[in-house]
Amino acid sequence: MNPLTELHERLAYSAVAGTALLEEDFRLKKAMENLAPLVQKNLVFEKIHDGLQQLFHAEETQRGKLLLNLLGLVDAVLYTQASSGIQGELIMLPDMPSCGTLQQIPYSELKPLVDALTTTASGRMEVLQEVRKKTPQYLSDARIINLLIADLGDTYKEMSALSFRILRAIGKGDAFTDPTDTCMHSAQLVKCLKNGFDPKGKMDMAKRVSLICEIAKEKENDWYISLLETAENRVREHAILALGYHRDNIPLLLELTKTERGKAKQMTYRALGQMDAPELDEFWQKNLKKNKKFAEYVTYVKADGVADIVALRLREAIEAAITRAELFFLDMEEIECWCNALTNKCSDAVFELYRWLFGTETDIHHLKKETFYSLELCRKIIEYKICQTLVLIYPQKLVDFLKDLSETHPNTMEKACFICDLLTLPADKVYEKWAQRANKMLHRYFEQISYQDGAYILAIEVPDYLTYTVRTLKEPLDPRWFASMVQNHCTDTLESLLPIRSADACKKIGQICYEAYLTMHTEQAAQVLPGQIMNCVQQTIWYLQIFKTCGVENIQGVILALCKRQPQISTLYLHQVFESYQEYAGTETTHKEAEQVLRFYQESNYKSISMIQKMRDMMLQYEFLKQEI
């Protein structure tokens, strides 16, 4: 095909140089001669040769058209003869595990997420958090899963921790993933986590082991055992901890307690402590009597014999500290050690300890202030451990104890009793019982509660790298709690409790929050500092976003309510609020709101000529009023 290729090249040159030079183009004539031997072999070559003859003998005015037609014909013939390839042996591509689903996502929306997971620029974490909040289905896309896995080794620890939480939620099918996505299976994610796994790697590989543990648990026990042959450092430690998911590993773990050293040895004790195996009761009792450090390993051990030892040693430590009050702080390390071991313990000795410790409120006020506060810290730690136990194993003995305590000592262990009621009582009963007491401490009462996948859950962190465990409340929260959160400025608490996936419930709660905002307590302007005014402005802008998220249709009066609470607000802050308001409510509604605000300043005791003039200027600047003021 060289003659044809050469001819195509010369015709292209002629098209550029012009047909006036055809008679002098000896190279084109040479290409025509080289094509002549092919004319007898195919009619197409004959047609090309005839076209060349016509081109050379045509009039000047006809040559341009003939040249282009001939060039198009030669071009088409060459296309039919083209081929591509590469020399070498054909081999099969490796079987790569697939994970997630390929979704129809616009490039403009996916690129910021890809950049956040593949670059080191600032603001990456905010991008990932925004995607998790607004378009969580993107995170289970097959193109993103491997990027999240690679990001486990991110040098920015907060970023790698967020990627870890997202992968864990995907593997477990938690709330932020798309519930209609049936193609995403935990087994697929486990395969992706194993792909390219390096048992001698660093923390990112250890995190992979932790993720596989949380997703597959004892199903991957053979893989955990196989890691012991080659794994090093943090990977080995996490592999040892993973052995705690299968009771058959008890002999192996007991042997590892004799051969491992340092952190790895500690992990063997943690793994044994996860099992709550009766055959280990004697092992734990023996070691607890010898060394208090073993208390940190018995979190999941429920045996009464172990619980009795923990309760006895904790009481002895507290009594000794109270006796030498001036040295109480020196005893806190040992006290906290035994407090942490109380999780999942429900023996009679433990309840007797609770009655003694929480029933002596009137007997400890003679102690020094430092000692008293240290004892209060001890009580808070124990209360949290009680909450952990409720979530982890929900023992009926503990529920009965807390209900009785709530009746006989209503001001004792309030948070634990409140959580117990959320798990056992109807929502309206809980609100009526606790609303007055909890209002001033809403953040503390609700800090472990959130909305996930259509239900309100109680999430408690547990030790030993097992992240958190959740338990669903008996009923969704009473809507009146949301009005209390607005009145008490608990914005972070409110946001975590919004039922985003339930449009009707979210809209109802949004309306409650809107009405509560309008009736929020009015503060005296003389008592408000500039910083407090700025906080009120930021809260108002935040509430506008909440109203938008919840789908509240009418938000008339929001800025007017702000001005009534903070009449000394500057026009600079009002600019910010009005901009956010207009973005949500539109120009017409904002126009009406601005008129009400201006009328307030004209008629109120806080009116000033300068303030009214600034309001007028601002309203004209943003075209809030269509007619001239």
Tab-separated table of C-alpha atoms in Angstrom, residues 126-525:
chain	number	residue	atom	x	y	z
A	126	GLU	CA	-14.539	19.703	54.257
A	127	VAL	CA	-15.189	18.397	50.729
A	128	LEU	CA	-15.442	14.806	51.963
A	129	GLN	CA	-17.728	15.792	54.834
A	130	GLU	CA	-19.970	17.761	52.475
A	131	VAL	CA	-20.303	14.795	50.113
A	132	ARG	CA	-21.047	12.482	53.041
A	133	LYS	CA	-23.806	14.821	54.175
A	134	LYS	CA	-25.455	15.807	50.870
A	135	THR	CA	-24.663	13.071	48.313
A	136	PRO	CA	-23.598	9.983	50.332
A	137	GLN	CA	-24.372	7.651	47.413
A	138	TYR	CA	-21.255	8.957	45.655
A	139	LEU	CA	-19.081	7.321	48.311
A	140	SER	CA	-20.183	3.816	47.317
A	141	ASP	CA	-19.253	4.394	43.671
A	142	ALA	CA	-16.729	1.841	42.414
A	143	ARG	CA	-14.310	4.607	41.375
A	144	ILE	CA	-14.278	6.092	44.883
A	145	ILE	CA	-13.970	2.942	47.027
A	146	ASN	CA	-10.322	2.259	46.122
A	147	LEU	CA	-9.466	5.942	46.606
A	148	LEU	CA	-10.908	5.771	50.117
A	149	ILE	CA	-8.850	2.649	50.828
A	150	ALA	CA	-5.685	4.352	49.564
A	151	ASP	CA	-6.474	7.388	51.717
A	152	LEU	CA	-6.155	5.261	54.870
A	153	GLY	CA	-2.475	6.107	54.626
A	154	ASP	CA	-3.084	9.858	54.399
A	155	THR	CA	-0.468	11.819	56.359
A	156	TYR	CA	-3.265	14.070	57.625
A	157	LYS	CA	-4.586	11.847	60.416
A	158	GLU	CA	-8.047	13.442	60.588
A	159	MET	CA	-8.530	12.771	56.872
A	160	SER	CA	-7.476	9.118	57.123
A	161	ALA	CA	-9.746	8.691	60.163
A	162	LEU	CA	-12.711	10.070	58.200
A	163	SER	CA	-11.994	7.709	55.291
A	164	PHE	CA	-11.858	4.847	57.821
A	165	ARG	CA	-15.283	5.770	59.245
A	166	ILE	CA	-16.793	6.028	55.767
A	167	LEU	CA	-15.460	2.630	54.689
A	168	ARG	CA	-16.688	1.095	57.933
A	169	ALA	CA	-20.157	2.523	57.361
A	170	ILE	CA	-20.197	1.250	53.762
A	171	GLY	CA	-19.134	-2.221	54.847
A	172	LYS	CA	-21.730	-2.342	57.604
A	173	GLY	CA	-24.502	-0.744	55.528
A	174	ASP	CA	-24.895	2.155	57.957
A	175	ALA	CA	-27.290	5.046	57.527
A	176	PHE	CA	-25.474	7.425	55.192
A	177	THR	CA	-25.123	4.846	52.401
A	178	ASP	CA	-27.941	4.448	49.905
A	179	PRO	CA	-30.369	1.792	51.249
A	180	THR	CA	-31.504	0.966	47.683
A	181	ASP	CA	-27.978	-0.005	46.641
A	182	THR	CA	-28.151	-3.797	46.628
A	183	CYS	CA	-24.903	-4.228	44.650
A	184	MET	CA	-22.716	-3.150	47.536
A	185	HIS	CA	-21.830	-6.146	49.700
A	186	SER	CA	-19.466	-6.354	52.646
A	187	ALA	CA	-17.707	-9.333	51.032
A	188	GLN	CA	-16.776	-7.133	48.061
A	189	LEU	CA	-15.244	-4.505	50.326
A	190	VAL	CA	-13.263	-7.148	52.208
A	191	LYS	CA	-11.779	-8.352	48.901
A	192	CYS	CA	-10.816	-4.791	47.987
A	193	LEU	CA	-9.174	-4.305	51.376
A	194	LYS	CA	-7.157	-7.496	50.888
A	195	ASN	CA	-6.049	-6.483	47.380
A	196	GLY	CA	-2.461	-5.222	47.579
A	197	PHE	CA	-2.304	-5.895	51.323
A	198	ASP	CA	1.205	-5.801	52.822
A	199	PRO	CA	1.530	-7.658	56.169
A	200	LYS	CA	4.771	-5.763	56.814
A	201	GLY	CA	3.186	-2.407	56.060
A	202	LYS	CA	2.508	0.580	58.265
A	203	MET	CA	-0.584	2.004	59.945
A	204	ASP	CA	-2.677	2.060	56.767
A	205	MET	CA	-2.378	-1.739	56.547
A	206	ALA	CA	-3.237	-2.067	60.232
A	207	LYS	CA	-6.377	-0.023	59.551
A	208	ARG	CA	-7.285	-2.441	56.779
A	209	VAL	CA	-7.111	-5.283	59.284
A	210	SER	CA	-9.361	-3.334	61.673
A	211	LEU	CA	-11.904	-2.685	58.912
A	212	ILE	CA	-11.979	-6.336	57.892
A	213	CYS	CA	-12.444	-7.268	61.567
A	214	GLU	CA	-15.418	-4.958	61.966
A	215	ILE	CA	-17.048	-6.007	58.692
A	216	ALA	CA	-16.366	-9.765	58.592
A	217	LYS	CA	-15.581	-10.538	62.256
A	218	GLU	CA	-14.989	-14.285	62.787
A	219	LYS	CA	-15.613	-15.139	59.087
A	220	GLU	CA	-12.020	-14.179	58.271
A	221	ASN	CA	-10.473	-16.032	61.205
A	222	ASP	CA	-8.217	-18.177	59.003
A	223	TRP	CA	-6.848	-15.012	57.397
A	224	TYR	CA	-6.109	-13.468	60.795
A	225	ILE	CA	-4.190	-16.576	61.836
A	226	SER	CA	-2.234	-16.602	58.559
A	227	LEU	CA	-1.051	-13.044	59.215
A	228	LEU	CA	0.827	-14.169	62.324
A	229	GLU	CA	3.465	-15.818	60.116
A	230	THR	CA	4.564	-12.624	58.335
A	231	ALA	CA	2.868	-9.590	59.936
A	232	GLU	CA	5.002	-7.058	61.786
A	233	ASN	CA	4.515	-4.118	64.166
A	234	ARG	CA	1.026	-2.521	64.089
A	235	VAL	CA	-0.308	-5.014	61.561
A	236	ARG	CA	0.637	-7.902	63.844
A	237	GLU	CA	-0.949	-6.184	66.850
A	238	HIS	CA	-4.268	-5.737	65.030
A	239	ALA	CA	-4.146	-9.292	63.700
A	240	ILE	CA	-3.721	-10.620	67.245
A	241	LEU	CA	-6.638	-8.500	68.447
A	242	ALA	CA	-8.780	-9.905	65.620
A	243	LEU	CA	-8.306	-13.409	67.033
A	244	GLY	CA	-10.650	-12.411	69.846
A	245	TYR	CA	-13.641	-12.894	67.555
A	246	HIS	CA	-13.407	-16.709	67.597
A	247	ARG	CA	-13.478	-18.825	70.768
A	248	ASP	CA	-11.409	-21.559	69.115
A	249	ASN	CA	-8.453	-19.174	69.290
A	250	ILE	CA	-8.271	-19.259	73.109
A	251	PRO	CA	-5.405	-21.832	73.278
A	252	LEU	CA	-3.474	-19.901	70.635
A	253	LEU	CA	-3.937	-16.597	72.462
A	254	LEU	CA	-2.904	-18.096	75.808
A	255	GLU	CA	0.258	-19.331	74.129
A	256	LEU	CA	0.869	-15.878	72.627
A	257	THR	CA	0.715	-14.322	76.109
A	258	LYS	CA	3.941	-16.237	76.814
A	259	THR	CA	5.765	-15.463	73.567
A	260	GLU	CA	4.714	-11.928	72.574
A	261	ARG	CA	6.230	-8.751	73.984
A	262	GLY	CA	5.208	-5.144	74.427
A	263	LYS	CA	2.104	-3.893	72.628
A	264	ALA	CA	1.530	-7.238	70.923
A	265	LYS	CA	1.311	-8.956	74.307
A	266	GLN	CA	-1.205	-6.391	75.505
A	267	MET	CA	-3.281	-7.167	72.416
A	268	THR	CA	-3.390	-10.844	73.354
A	269	TYR	CA	-4.974	-9.914	76.695
A	270	ARG	CA	-7.430	-7.572	74.953
A	271	ALA	CA	-8.372	-10.327	72.519
A	272	LEU	CA	-8.976	-12.775	75.385
A	273	GLY	CA	-11.035	-10.139	77.167
A	274	GLN	CA	-13.378	-9.754	74.188
A	275	MET	CA	-14.642	-13.329	74.445
A	276	ASP	CA	-16.298	-13.505	77.857
A	277	ALA	CA	-15.552	-17.238	77.911
A	278	PRO	CA	-16.354	-19.044	81.206
A	279	GLU	CA	-13.201	-21.134	80.845
A	280	LEU	CA	-11.183	-17.911	81.251
A	281	ASP	CA	-12.825	-16.791	84.529
A	282	GLU	CA	-10.160	-18.406	86.683
A	283	PHE	CA	-7.437	-16.896	84.458
A	284	TRP	CA	-8.812	-13.380	84.952
A	285	GLN	CA	-9.425	-13.686	88.680
A	286	LYS	CA	-5.882	-14.914	89.218
A	287	ASN	CA	-4.310	-12.069	87.240
A	288	LEU	CA	-6.603	-9.343	88.644
A	289	LYS	CA	-5.515	-10.225	92.167
A	290	LYS	CA	-1.861	-9.981	91.139
A	291	ASN	CA	-1.885	-6.808	89.028
A	292	LYS	CA	-4.380	-3.963	88.681
A	293	LYS	CA	-3.272	-3.410	85.052
A	294	PHE	CA	-5.308	-6.455	84.046
A	295	ALA	CA	-8.442	-4.436	84.838
A	296	GLU	CA	-8.219	-2.745	81.431
A	297	TYR	CA	-8.538	-6.103	79.653
A	298	VAL	CA	-11.775	-7.367	81.239
A	299	THR	CA	-14.222	-4.889	79.685
A	300	TYR	CA	-16.304	-7.639	78.042
A	301	VAL	CA	-16.009	-10.202	80.808
A	302	LYS	CA	-19.415	-10.523	82.510
A	303	ALA	CA	-18.554	-13.241	85.048
A	304	ASP	CA	-19.742	-12.396	88.563
A	305	GLY	CA	-16.456	-13.563	90.078
A	306	VAL	CA	-14.523	-11.025	88.010
A	307	ALA	CA	-17.125	-8.307	88.683
A	308	ASP	CA	-16.888	-8.901	92.442
A	309	ILE	CA	-13.104	-8.414	92.377
A	310	VAL	CA	-13.420	-5.178	90.374
A	311	ALA	CA	-16.086	-3.778	92.726
A	312	LEU	CA	-14.117	-4.713	95.843
A	313	ARG	CA	-10.822	-3.208	94.608
A	314	LEU	CA	-12.539	-0.011	93.430
A	315	ARG	CA	-14.259	0.525	96.775
A	316	GLU	CA	-11.016	-0.082	98.650
A	317	ALA	CA	-9.214	2.463	96.448
A	318	ILE	CA	-11.906	5.130	96.949
A	319	GLU	CA	-12.114	4.588	100.702
A	320	ALA	CA	-8.339	4.835	101.015
A	321	ALA	CA	-8.278	8.047	98.970
A	322	ILE	CA	-11.035	9.668	101.062
A	323	THR	CA	-9.213	8.746	104.268
A	324	ARG	CA	-6.104	10.653	103.188
A	325	ALA	CA	-8.056	13.409	101.467
A	326	GLU	CA	-5.089	15.642	100.769
A	327	LEU	CA	-3.564	12.938	98.506
A	328	PHE	CA	-6.707	11.972	96.599
A	329	PHE	CA	-5.310	13.041	93.234
A	330	LEU	CA	-2.444	10.587	93.647
A	331	ASP	CA	-4.953	7.736	93.804
A	332	MET	CA	-6.907	8.706	90.664
A	333	GLU	CA	-4.855	6.525	88.331
A	334	GLU	CA	-5.740	3.365	90.233
A	335	ILE	CA	-9.354	4.479	90.734
A	336	GLU	CA	-9.832	5.175	87.018
A	337	CYS	CA	-8.257	1.813	86.208
A	338	TRP	CA	-10.899	-0.053	88.231
A	339	CYS	CA	-13.696	2.271	87.046
A	340	ASN	CA	-12.959	1.395	83.423
A	341	ALA	CA	-13.334	-2.296	84.253
A	342	LEU	CA	-16.960	-1.823	85.389
A	343	THR	CA	-18.373	-2.067	81.851
A	344	ASN	CA	-20.678	-5.119	81.496
A	345	LYS	CA	-20.437	-5.949	85.219
A	346	CYS	CA	-23.742	-6.606	87.008
A	347	SER	CA	-23.002	-8.672	90.078
A	348	ASP	CA	-24.570	-7.915	93.467
A	349	ALA	CA	-21.250	-6.504	94.661
A	350	VAL	CA	-21.259	-3.976	91.783
A	351	PHE	CA	-24.742	-2.730	92.636
A	352	GLU	CA	-23.774	-2.499	96.279
A	353	LEU	CA	-20.831	-0.338	95.223
A	354	TYR	CA	-23.172	1.949	93.250
A	355	ARG	CA	-25.512	2.347	96.239
A	356	TRP	CA	-22.606	3.182	98.514
A	357	LEU	CA	-20.915	5.638	96.146
A	358	PHE	CA	-23.999	7.465	94.891
A	359	GLY	CA	-25.842	7.371	98.172
A	360	THR	CA	-23.265	9.348	100.204
A	361	GLU	CA	-23.816	12.786	98.703
A	362	THR	CA	-24.583	14.384	102.104
A	363	ASP	CA	-21.598	12.721	103.782
A	364	ILE	CA	-18.765	13.979	101.575
A	365	HIS	CA	-19.173	17.750	101.686
A	366	HIS	CA	-16.785	17.962	104.619
A	367	LEU	CA	-13.968	16.840	102.312
A	368	LYS	CA	-11.536	19.281	100.802
A	369	LYS	CA	-12.632	20.884	97.532
A	370	GLU	CA	-10.013	19.035	95.454
A	371	THR	CA	-11.049	15.707	96.957
A	372	PHE	CA	-14.736	16.407	96.458
A	373	TYR	CA	-14.248	17.255	92.767
A	374	SER	CA	-12.061	14.184	92.263
A	375	LEU	CA	-14.800	12.027	93.706
A	376	GLU	CA	-17.311	13.684	91.379
A	377	LEU	CA	-15.042	12.845	88.438
A	378	CYS	CA	-15.000	9.251	89.602
A	379	ARG	CA	-18.815	9.227	89.645
A	380	LYS	CA	-18.983	10.584	86.088
A	381	ILE	CA	-16.630	7.875	84.845
A	382	ILE	CA	-18.750	5.195	86.502
A	383	GLU	CA	-21.940	6.704	85.090
A	384	TYR	CA	-20.479	6.523	81.576
A	385	LYS	CA	-19.532	2.880	82.150
A	386	ILE	CA	-23.121	2.181	83.147
A	387	CYS	CA	-24.276	3.747	79.872
A	388	GLN	CA	-21.796	1.559	77.999
A	389	THR	CA	-23.231	-1.518	79.672
A	390	LEU	CA	-26.791	-0.542	78.728
A	391	VAL	CA	-25.831	-0.280	75.077
A	392	LEU	CA	-23.577	-3.321	74.905
A	393	ILE	CA	-25.604	-5.983	76.727
A	394	TYR	CA	-28.740	-4.227	78.103
A	395	PRO	CA	-28.946	-6.331	81.307
A	396	GLN	CA	-32.356	-6.369	82.962
A	397	LYS	CA	-30.752	-6.268	86.434
A	398	LEU	CA	-29.153	-2.917	85.574
A	399	VAL	CA	-32.386	-1.545	84.085
A	400	ASP	CA	-34.288	-2.435	87.268
A	401	PHE	CA	-31.564	-0.895	89.418
A	402	LEU	CA	-31.640	2.419	87.488
A	403	LYS	CA	-35.433	2.637	87.561
A	404	ASP	CA	-35.402	2.121	91.314
A	405	LEU	CA	-32.596	4.667	91.714
A	406	SER	CA	-34.500	7.228	89.625
A	407	GLU	CA	-37.436	6.959	92.032
A	408	THR	CA	-35.539	6.901	95.318
A	409	HIS	CA	-32.701	9.325	94.406
A	410	PRO	CA	-34.026	11.509	91.543
A	411	ASN	CA	-30.941	13.732	91.479
A	412	THR	CA	-28.437	10.883	91.322
A	413	MET	CA	-26.860	9.438	88.169
A	414	GLU	CA	-29.290	11.461	86.051
A	415	LYS	CA	-27.778	10.824	82.633
A	416	ALA	CA	-27.688	7.044	83.068
A	417	CYS	CA	-31.287	7.035	84.318
A	418	PHE	CA	-32.331	9.267	81.401
A	419	ILE	CA	-30.750	6.914	78.853
A	420	CYS	CA	-32.362	3.938	80.564
A	421	ASP	CA	-35.774	5.605	80.227
A	422	LEU	CA	-35.152	6.350	76.522
A	423	LEU	CA	-34.567	2.643	75.990
A	424	THR	CA	-37.601	1.502	77.984
A	425	LEU	CA	-40.353	4.178	78.123
A	426	PRO	CA	-42.656	5.838	75.541
A	427	ALA	CA	-41.292	9.112	74.145
A	428	ASP	CA	-43.927	11.371	75.741
A	429	LYS	CA	-43.337	9.850	79.185
A	430	VAL	CA	-39.596	10.471	78.890
A	431	TYR	CA	-40.160	14.126	77.966
A	432	GLU	CA	-42.645	14.765	80.752
A	433	LYS	CA	-40.325	13.174	83.298
A	434	TRP	CA	-37.069	14.823	82.216
A	435	ALA	CA	-37.819	18.061	80.355
A	436	GLN	CA	-37.372	20.391	83.325
A	437	ARG	CA	-34.226	18.713	84.649
A	438	ALA	CA	-32.526	18.208	81.276
A	439	ASN	CA	-33.115	21.645	79.722
A	440	LYS	CA	-29.957	23.195	81.134
A	441	MET	CA	-27.815	20.173	80.218
A	442	LEU	CA	-29.279	19.095	76.871
A	443	HIS	CA	-25.878	18.712	75.239
A	444	ARG	CA	-24.711	16.290	77.934
A	445	TYR	CA	-27.943	14.308	77.925
A	446	PHE	CA	-28.060	13.891	74.126
A	447	GLU	CA	-24.363	13.752	73.233
A	448	GLN	CA	-24.447	10.014	72.439
A	449	ILE	CA	-27.804	10.080	70.608
A	450	SER	CA	-28.194	10.549	66.849
A	451	TYR	CA	-30.572	9.815	63.987
A	452	GLN	CA	-29.588	6.991	61.645
A	453	ASP	CA	-31.479	5.108	58.970
A	454	GLY	CA	-34.978	6.029	60.134
A	455	ALA	CA	-34.418	5.551	63.865
A	456	TYR	CA	-32.879	7.280	66.860
A	457	ILE	CA	-29.918	5.364	68.217
A	458	LEU	CA	-27.675	5.529	71.233
A	459	ALA	CA	-23.996	5.197	70.252
A	460	ILE	CA	-21.339	4.536	72.868
A	461	GLU	CA	-17.608	4.220	72.253
A	462	VAL	CA	-16.085	1.031	73.552
A	463	PRO	CA	-12.401	0.228	74.068
A	464	ASP	CA	-10.058	-2.164	72.271
A	465	TYR	CA	-10.320	-0.550	68.841
A	466	LEU	CA	-13.889	-1.781	68.401
A	467	THR	CA	-15.140	1.785	67.713
A	468	TYR	CA	-18.745	2.120	68.843
A	469	THR	CA	-21.855	0.050	69.460
A	470	VAL	CA	-25.408	1.289	68.958
A	471	ARG	CA	-28.831	0.517	70.387
A	472	THR	CA	-32.144	1.870	69.097
A	473	LEU	CA	-34.347	3.933	71.408
A	474	LYS	CA	-37.746	2.503	72.266
A	475	GLU	CA	-39.525	5.317	70.356
A	476	PRO	CA	-38.453	8.360	68.290
A	477	LEU	CA	-37.777	11.445	70.394
A	478	ASP	CA	-40.723	13.555	71.472
A	479	PRO	CA	-40.839	16.610	69.101
A	480	ARG	CA	-40.962	18.952	72.093
A	481	TRP	CA	-37.293	18.241	72.708
A	482	PHE	CA	-36.425	20.155	69.529
A	483	ALA	CA	-38.143	23.304	70.781
A	484	SER	CA	-36.084	22.990	73.969
A	485	MET	CA	-32.895	22.688	71.940
A	486	VAL	CA	-33.698	25.918	70.094
A	487	GLN	CA	-34.547	27.753	73.311
A	488	ASN	CA	-31.311	26.549	74.918
A	489	HIS	CA	-29.124	27.240	71.856
A	490	CYS	CA	-28.109	23.581	71.424
A	491	THR	CA	-27.448	23.903	67.694
A	492	ASP	CA	-24.952	21.029	67.339
A	493	THR	CA	-27.236	18.661	69.228
A	494	LEU	CA	-30.212	19.657	67.092
A	495	GLU	CA	-28.363	19.081	63.815
A	496	SER	CA	-27.330	15.527	64.749
A	497	LEU	CA	-30.938	14.634	65.594
A	498	LEU	CA	-32.679	15.876	62.428
A	499	PRO	CA	-34.485	12.972	60.681
A	500	ILE	CA	-33.135	13.933	57.240
A	501	ARG	CA	-34.291	10.766	55.452
A	502	SER	CA	-37.892	11.205	56.612
A	503	ALA	CA	-39.274	14.249	54.769
A	504	ASP	CA	-42.555	14.461	56.714
A	505	ALA	CA	-40.939	14.105	60.142
A	506	CYS	CA	-38.181	16.539	59.196
A	507	LYS	CA	-40.674	19.140	58.005
A	508	LYS	CA	-42.681	18.816	61.229
A	509	ILE	CA	-39.558	19.269	63.351
A	510	GLY	CA	-38.447	22.193	61.185
A	511	GLN	CA	-41.767	23.938	61.848
A	512	ILE	CA	-41.377	23.332	65.595
A	513	CYS	CA	-37.875	24.828	65.490
A	514	TYR	CA	-39.129	27.828	63.505
A	515	GLU	CA	-41.894	28.577	66.012
A	516	ALA	CA	-39.478	28.077	68.920
A	517	TYR	CA	-37.002	30.470	67.330
A	518	LEU	CA	-39.641	33.205	67.039
A	519	THR	CA	-40.497	32.894	70.737
A	520	MET	CA	-36.923	32.582	71.961
A	521	HIS	CA	-36.198	34.498	75.165
A	522	THR	CA	-35.517	38.202	74.565
A	523	GLU	CA	-32.301	39.458	76.117
A	524	GLN	CA	-31.734	43.004	77.305
A	525	ALA	CA	-29.567	44.913	74.840
